[in-house]
C-alpha cells in the first residue's frame, strides 16, 4: 500500500526474516497491476572503479530490466559528460520515466553494501534519490518514481556523512515474527494428513522457533519431507 501511494519505503531487518520473500511477492503483485518494477542487487554493484563507472553500470541494468537498449544509458551519460555524474544519472531516470506513464518502482536490495563504498559516492546517491521526493512539486515526473530499500543495516547508517541530512524520507516497514494464530492458520493445513496430534506438533514447532519466519518454515519443511504422508506427527517427533 505504501508503494501504491508512491511513498518511499525501506525494509531494514536481520537476515532470514522474510525480506526476500516479501520483495518477490510485492514485485509480482505490482507488476500484475501495471507497475514497471526493477530490482537491483546492490551487492553486485561493487565499487571497484570510478563513480561514473558505478552509476553507468547501474543505469545500464535499469535499462536492461525495463527492456530498453543499454545504449540509452550510455548516450545520456555521453551527452551530459560535462555534468556531475549524479546529475547524469538523474537525467537518465527522467528519460526512463518519460518512456511510459506507468509508475516505476526501483527496489534496492542489500543496501548494506553502501557501507563498504566510499562515503562520498554512497551518500551522494542516497541524497539524490531523496531529492526526487523533495522535487515532486517542481518535477511532476518524480511522482511516478518510487524507491524501496531492503537490507541489513539501520536507517541512520545509510548516510555516513554527519553533515548531510539523514535518509529520513522513507517509511519503515517492520518485519515481525509470526504470532501463534498466523502460524496455526498458515501452516496447519499442511499437516492435515498427519493425524490428530498435528496441531499439538505445530504448537511445539512454535515453542522452539517463537515464530521466527525462516526457522518456522525450515522446521515445518524438514518434518514434512522426513515423515511419510500418512504418519502421525507428535510433539515428541518435533523435539
Coordinates of C-alpha atoms in Angstrom, one line a residue:
X1 CA 0.0 0.0 0.0
X2 CA 2.8 2.4 0.8
X3 CA 4.4 1.9 -2.7
X4 CA 1.0 2.2 -4.3
X5 CA 0.8 5.6 -2.7
X6 CA 4.2 6.4 -4.2
X7 CA 5.8 6.5 -0.8
X8 CA 9.5 5.6 -0.5
X9 CA 9.9 2.7 1.9
X10 CA 12.6 0.6 3.5
X11 CA 12.7 -2.8 5.0
X12 CA 15.9 -3.0 7.1
X13 CA 16.0 -6.1 9.2
X14 CA 18.3 -9.1 10.2
X15 CA 18.9 -11.9 7.7
X16 CA 16.4 -14.7 7.3
X17 CA 13.4 -12.7 8.5
X18 CA 11.4 -12.8 5.2
X19 CA 12.8 -9.7 3.3
X20 CA 13.4 -11.7 0.1
X21 CA 10.1 -13.4 0.1
X22 CA 8.3 -10.0 0.8
X23 CA 10.2 -8.4 -2.1
X24 CA 9.4 -11.2 -4.5
X25 CA 5.7 -11.2 -3.7
X26 CA 5.4 -7.4 -3.8
X27 CA 7.2 -7.2 -7.1
X28 CA 4.9 -9.8 -8.7
X29 CA 1.8 -8.1 -7.4
X30 CA 2.9 -4.7 -8.6
X31 CA 3.9 -6.0 -12.0
X32 CA 0.5 -7.6 -12.4
X33 CA -1.1 -4.2 -11.5
X34 CA 0.8 -2.5 -14.3
X35 CA 3.7 -1.1 -12.4
X36 CA 7.2 -1.1 -14.0
X37 CA 9.5 -2.7 -11.4
X38 CA 13.2 -3.0 -11.3
X39 CA 15.1 -5.0 -8.7
X40 CA 18.8 -4.1 -8.2
X41 CA 21.1 -6.2 -6.1
X42 CA 23.4 -3.6 -4.7
X43 CA 25.9 -6.3 -3.6
X44 CA 26.6 -6.9 -7.3
X45 CA 27.4 -3.3 -8.0
X46 CA 30.7 -3.3 -6.0
X47 CA 32.6 -0.1 -6.3
X48 CA 35.9 -1.0 -8.0
X49 CA 36.5 1.8 -10.5
X50 CA 35.2 5.3 -10.7
X51 CA 31.9 6.9 -9.6
X52 CA 31.0 7.3 -13.3
X53 CA 31.5 3.6 -14.0
X54 CA 29.4 2.7 -10.9
X55 CA 26.5 4.9 -11.9
X56 CA 26.7 3.9 -15.6
X57 CA 26.6 0.2 -14.7
X58 CA 23.5 0.7 -12.6
X59 CA 21.8 2.8 -15.3
X60 CA 22.6 0.1 -17.9
X61 CA 21.0 -2.6 -15.6
X62 CA 17.9 -0.4 -15.1
X63 CA 17.6 0.0 -18.9
X64 CA 18.1 -3.8 -19.4
X65 CA 15.4 -4.8 -16.9
X66 CA 13.0 -2.3 -18.5
X67 CA 13.7 -4.0 -21.9
X68 CA 15.4 -0.9 -23.2
X69 CA 18.7 -0.8 -25.1
X70 CA 21.7 -0.2 -22.8
X71 CA 22.7 2.5 -25.2
X72 CA 20.0 4.6 -23.7
X73 CA 22.1 5.0 -20.6
X74 CA 25.4 5.3 -22.5
X75 CA 24.0 8.0 -24.8
X76 CA 22.7 10.1 -21.9
X77 CA 25.9 9.9 -19.9
X78 CA 27.9 10.9 -23.0
X79 CA 25.6 13.8 -23.9
X80 CA 26.0 15.3 -20.4
X81 CA 29.6 14.3 -19.9
X82 CA 30.4 17.8 -18.5
X83 CA 27.8 17.5 -15.8
X84 CA 28.4 15.8 -12.4
X85 CA 27.8 12.1 -12.6
X86 CA 24.8 12.2 -10.1
X87 CA 23.2 14.7 -12.5
X88 CA 23.8 12.4 -15.5
X89 CA 22.1 9.6 -13.6
X90 CA 19.2 11.9 -12.8
X91 CA 18.8 12.8 -16.5
X92 CA 18.8 9.1 -17.3
X93 CA 16.0 8.4 -14.8
X94 CA 14.0 11.3 -16.2
X95 CA 14.3 9.8 -19.7
X96 CA 13.2 6.4 -18.4
X97 CA 10.1 8.0 -16.7
X98 CA 9.2 9.7 -20.0
X99 CA 9.1 6.4 -21.8
X100 CA 5.8 5.4 -20.0
X101 CA 3.1 6.8 -17.9
X102 CA 3.2 3.7 -15.7
X103 CA 4.7 4.2 -12.2
X104 CA 8.3 3.0 -11.8
X105 CA 9.4 1.2 -8.7
X106 CA 13.1 0.6 -8.1
X107 CA 13.9 -2.0 -5.4
X108 CA 17.4 -1.7 -4.0
X109 CA 18.3 -5.0 -2.3
X110 CA 21.3 -5.5 0.0
X111 CA 21.7 -1.8 0.7
X112 CA 24.2 -2.6 3.4
X113 CA 26.7 -2.7 0.5
X114 CA 26.6 1.1 0.7
X115 CA 28.5 0.9 4.0
X116 CA 31.5 -0.6 2.1
X117 CA 31.6 2.1 -0.6
X118 CA 33.4 5.5 -0.5
X119 CA 31.0 7.6 1.7
X120 CA 31.0 10.4 -0.9
X121 CA 29.6 8.1 -3.6
X122 CA 27.1 6.3 -1.4
X123 CA 25.9 9.5 0.4
X124 CA 25.7 11.3 -2.9
X125 CA 23.5 8.6 -4.4
X126 CA 21.1 8.4 -1.4
X127 CA 20.9 12.2 -1.3
X128 CA 20.0 12.3 -4.9
X129 CA 17.1 9.8 -4.6
X130 CA 15.9 11.7 -1.6
X131 CA 15.8 14.9 -3.7
X132 CA 13.4 13.2 -6.1
X133 CA 10.8 13.2 -3.4
X134 CA 11.5 16.8 -2.4
X135 CA 11.2 18.0 -6.0
X136 CA 7.9 16.3 -6.9
X137 CA 6.1 19.6 -6.9
X138 CA 8.5 21.2 -9.4
X139 CA 9.1 18.0 -11.4
X140 CA 5.9 16.0 -11.8
X141 CA 7.8 13.1 -13.4
X142 CA 9.1 12.2 -10.0
X143 CA 5.5 11.5 -8.8
X144 CA 5.7 8.3 -10.8
X145 CA 9.0 7.2 -9.2
X146 CA 9.3 5.2 -6.0
X147 CA 12.3 3.6 -4.3
X148 CA 12.2 0.7 -1.8
X149 CA 15.4 -0.1 0.1
X150 CA 16.0 -3.5 1.6
X151 CA 18.9 -4.8 3.6
X152 CA 20.7 -5.5 6.9
X153 CA 21.5 -2.1 8.5
X154 CA 19.8 0.8 10.2
X155 CA 18.4 4.0 8.6
X156 CA 21.0 6.1 10.5
X157 CA 23.8 4.1 8.9
X158 CA 22.8 4.7 5.4
X159 CA 24.2 8.3 5.1
X160 CA 27.5 8.3 6.8
X161 CA 28.5 11.9 6.5
X162 CA 27.0 13.6 9.6
X163 CA 27.0 17.0 7.7
X164 CA 24.3 15.6 5.3
X165 CA 20.6 15.3 6.1
X166 CA 19.8 11.7 7.2
X167 CA 17.8 9.5 4.9
X168 CA 14.5 10.3 6.6
X169 CA 12.1 10.5 3.7
X170 CA 11.1 6.8 3.6
X171 CA 8.6 4.8 5.6
X172 CA 10.0 1.9 7.6
X173 CA 8.2 -1.5 7.1
X174 CA 8.7 -3.7 10.2
X175 CA 9.0 -7.4 9.8
X176 CA 7.8 -9.1 13.0
X177 CA 7.9 -12.7 14.0
X178 CA 4.8 -14.8 13.3
X179 CA 2.2 -14.8 16.1
X180 CA 0.8 -18.2 17.0
X181 CA -2.5 -17.5 15.2
X182 CA -0.6 -16.8 12.0
X183 CA 1.4 -20.0 12.3
X184 CA -1.7 -22.0 13.1
X185 CA -3.8 -20.5 10.2
X186 CA -0.9 -20.7 7.7
X187 CA 0.8 -24.0 8.4
X188 CA -1.8 -26.3 10.0
X189 CA -3.4 -27.2 6.6
X190 CA 0.0 -28.6 5.5
X191 CA -0.3 -31.1 8.4
X192 CA -3.9 -32.2 7.6
X193 CA -2.8 -35.8 6.7
X194 CA -0.6 -36.3 9.7
X195 CA -3.0 -37.3 12.4
X196 CA -5.0 -35.8 15.3
X197 CA -1.9 -34.5 17.1
X198 CA -0.9 -32.3 14.2
X199 CA -1.9 -29.0 15.9
X200 CA 0.0 -30.0 19.0
X201 CA 3.0 -30.8 16.9
X202 CA 2.7 -27.4 15.2
X203 CA 2.4 -25.7 18.6
X204 CA 5.6 -27.4 19.6
X205 CA 7.3 -26.1 16.5
X206 CA 6.2 -22.6 17.5
X207 CA 7.6 -23.3 21.0
X208 CA 11.0 -23.9 19.5
X209 CA 11.0 -21.1 16.9
X210 CA 9.0 -18.5 18.7
X211 CA 7.5 -17.6 15.3
X212 CA 10.8 -16.7 13.6
X213 CA 9.8 -16.8 9.9
X214 CA 12.8 -18.7 8.5
X215 CA 13.1 -21.2 11.4
X216 CA 9.4 -21.9 11.3
X217 CA 9.4 -22.6 7.5
X218 CA 12.5 -24.6 7.8
X219 CA 11.3 -26.9 10.6
X220 CA 7.9 -27.4 9.0
X221 CA 9.6 -28.2 5.7
X222 CA 12.0 -30.7 7.2
X223 CA 9.3 -32.5 9.2
X224 CA 7.0 -32.8 6.1
X225 CA 9.9 -34.1 4.0
X226 CA 11.1 -36.5 6.6
X227 CA 7.8 -38.1 7.7
X228 CA 5.7 -40.2 5.3
X229 CA 2.4 -38.5 4.3
X230 CA 0.2 -40.8 6.4
X231 CA 2.4 -40.8 9.5
X232 CA 1.3 -39.1 12.7
X233 CA 3.3 -36.0 13.8
X234 CA 3.6 -35.5 17.5
X235 CA 5.3 -33.0 19.8
X236 CA 7.9 -35.7 20.6
X237 CA 8.8 -36.1 16.9
X238 CA 9.2 -32.3 16.7
X239 CA 11.5 -32.4 19.8

